[in-house]
mmCIF file of C-alpha atoms in Angstrom:
data_model
loop_
_atom_site.group_PDB
_atom_site.id
_atom_site.type_symbol
_atom_site.label_atom_id
_atom_site.label_comp_id
_atom_site.label_asym_id
_atom_site.label_seq_id
_atom_site.Cartn_x
_atom_site.Cartn_y
_atom_site.Cartn_z
ATOM 1 C CA MET A 1 11.421 -8.231 5.871
ATOM 2 C CA LEU A 2 9.214 -7.321 3.230
ATOM 3 C CA TRP A 3 7.095 -4.177 2.580
ATOM 4 C CA VAL A 4 3.607 -5.468 1.459
ATOM 5 C CA VAL A 5 1.440 -3.009 -0.431
ATOM 6 C CA VAL A 6 -2.496 -3.394 0.182
ATOM 7 C CA GLU A 7 -5.252 -1.315 -1.365
ATOM 8 C CA ARG A 8 -8.499 -1.066 0.556
ATOM 9 C CA GLU A 9 -11.909 0.207 -0.622
ATOM 10 C CA LYS A 10 -14.940 0.433 1.460
ATOM 11 C CA ASP A 11 -17.930 -0.544 -0.478
ATOM 12 C CA ILE A 12 -21.667 0.382 0.355
ATOM 13 C CA GLY A 13 -22.616 -1.278 3.533
ATOM 14 C CA PRO A 14 -19.867 -3.223 5.882
ATOM 15 C CA GLU A 15 -18.073 -4.665 2.798
ATOM 16 C CA GLU A 16 -14.418 -4.048 1.809
ATOM 17 C CA LYS A 17 -12.480 -4.532 -1.219
ATOM 18 C CA ILE A 18 -8.845 -5.422 -0.192
ATOM 19 C CA LYS A 19 -5.854 -6.145 -2.739
ATOM 20 C CA LEU A 20 -2.493 -7.323 -2.111
ATOM 21 C CA LEU A 21 -0.799 -5.314 -4.703
ATOM 22 C CA ARG A 22 2.742 -6.212 -4.603
ATOM 23 C CA ALA A 23 5.813 -6.932 -2.106
ATOM 24 C CA PHE A 24 9.164 -5.076 -1.949
ATOM 25 C CA SER A 25 12.257 -5.881 -0.172
ATOM 26 C CA ASN A 26 12.658 -2.050 0.640
ATOM 27 C CA LYS A 27 10.646 0.904 1.747
ATOM 28 C CA ASN A 28 11.616 3.121 -0.983
ATOM 29 C CA ASP A 29 10.610 0.769 -3.914
ATOM 30 C CA ALA A 30 7.335 0.189 -2.005
ATOM 31 C CA LYS A 31 6.782 3.981 -1.919
ATOM 32 C CA ARG A 32 7.839 4.584 -5.433
ATOM 33 C CA PHE A 33 5.341 1.920 -6.471
ATOM 34 C CA ILE A 34 2.686 3.475 -4.415
ATOM 35 C CA GLU A 35 2.890 6.885 -5.891
ATOM 36 C CA GLU A 36 2.913 5.564 -9.504
ATOM 37 C CA TYR A 37 -0.002 3.447 -8.821
ATOM 38 C CA LEU A 38 -1.849 6.446 -7.768
ATOM 39 C CA ARG A 39 -0.727 8.707 -10.554
ATOM 40 C CA LYS A 40 -1.509 5.955 -13.168
ATOM 41 C CA ASN A 41 -5.077 5.416 -11.604
ATOM 42 C CA LYS A 42 -5.585 9.188 -11.254
ATOM 43 C CA ILE A 43 -6.191 8.788 -7.630
ATOM 44 C CA GLU A 44 -5.580 12.356 -5.891
ATOM 45 C CA ARG A 45 -6.177 14.371 -2.823
ATOM 46 C CA LEU A 46 -4.939 11.703 -0.468
ATOM 47 C CA ASN A 47 -3.695 12.392 3.059
ATOM 48 C CA TYR A 48 -0.120 10.898 3.715
ATOM 49 C CA TYR A 49 0.685 9.019 7.144
ATOM 50 C CA GLU A 50 3.875 7.272 8.223
ATOM 51 C CA GLU A 51 4.349 5.200 11.442
ATOM 52 C CA GLU A 52 7.481 3.004 12.307
ATOM 53 C CA ASN A 53 6.465 -0.199 10.455
ATOM 54 C CA GLU A 54 3.619 1.246 8.067
ATOM 55 C CA PHE A 55 3.093 4.200 5.632
ATOM 56 C CA GLY A 56 0.369 5.106 2.870
ATOM 57 C CA TYR A 57 -2.186 7.242 1.813
ATOM 58 C CA PHE A 58 -5.836 7.562 2.875
ATOM 59 C CA SER A 59 -8.906 9.480 1.651
ATOM 60 C CA ASP A 60 -10.449 12.070 4.045
ATOM 61 C CA ASP A 61 -13.596 9.867 4.424
ATOM 62 C CA ASN A 62 -11.311 6.774 4.684
ATOM 63 C CA TRP A 63 -13.276 5.032 1.858
ATOM 64 C CA TYR A 64 -9.858 4.344 0.222
ATOM 65 C CA VAL A 65 -6.461 3.520 1.648
ATOM 66 C CA ILE A 66 -3.285 2.456 0.101
ATOM 67 C CA PHE A 67 -0.582 1.300 2.317
ATOM 68 C CA ALA A 68 2.710 -0.584 2.773
ATOM 69 C CA GLN A 69 3.204 -2.633 5.872
ATOM 70 C CA LYS A 70 6.717 -4.038 6.820
ATOM 71 C CA VAL A 71 6.135 -7.918 7.560
ATOM 72 C CA LYS A 72 8.420 -10.648 8.561
ATOM 73 C CA PHE A 73 8.862 -13.218 5.959
ATOM 74 C CA GLU A 74 10.461 -16.414 6.527
ATOM 75 C CA ARG A 75 10.795 -19.523 4.011
#
């Protein structure tokens, strides 16, 4: 299993900018990466959420979301 970190920004209209940032073998590394990424890019005032196979941060208006999702990876 991998934790895949994704960043999503909505643009004007229905367009979305989605970036696959990185993948990690454990949840703690993914969480640390996200927190460091937000600090480095000065992205503040986000709400945190956590579910069984996903966690992340989102803006009040949902225009910005960064999250990690657990995915099954097979070679």
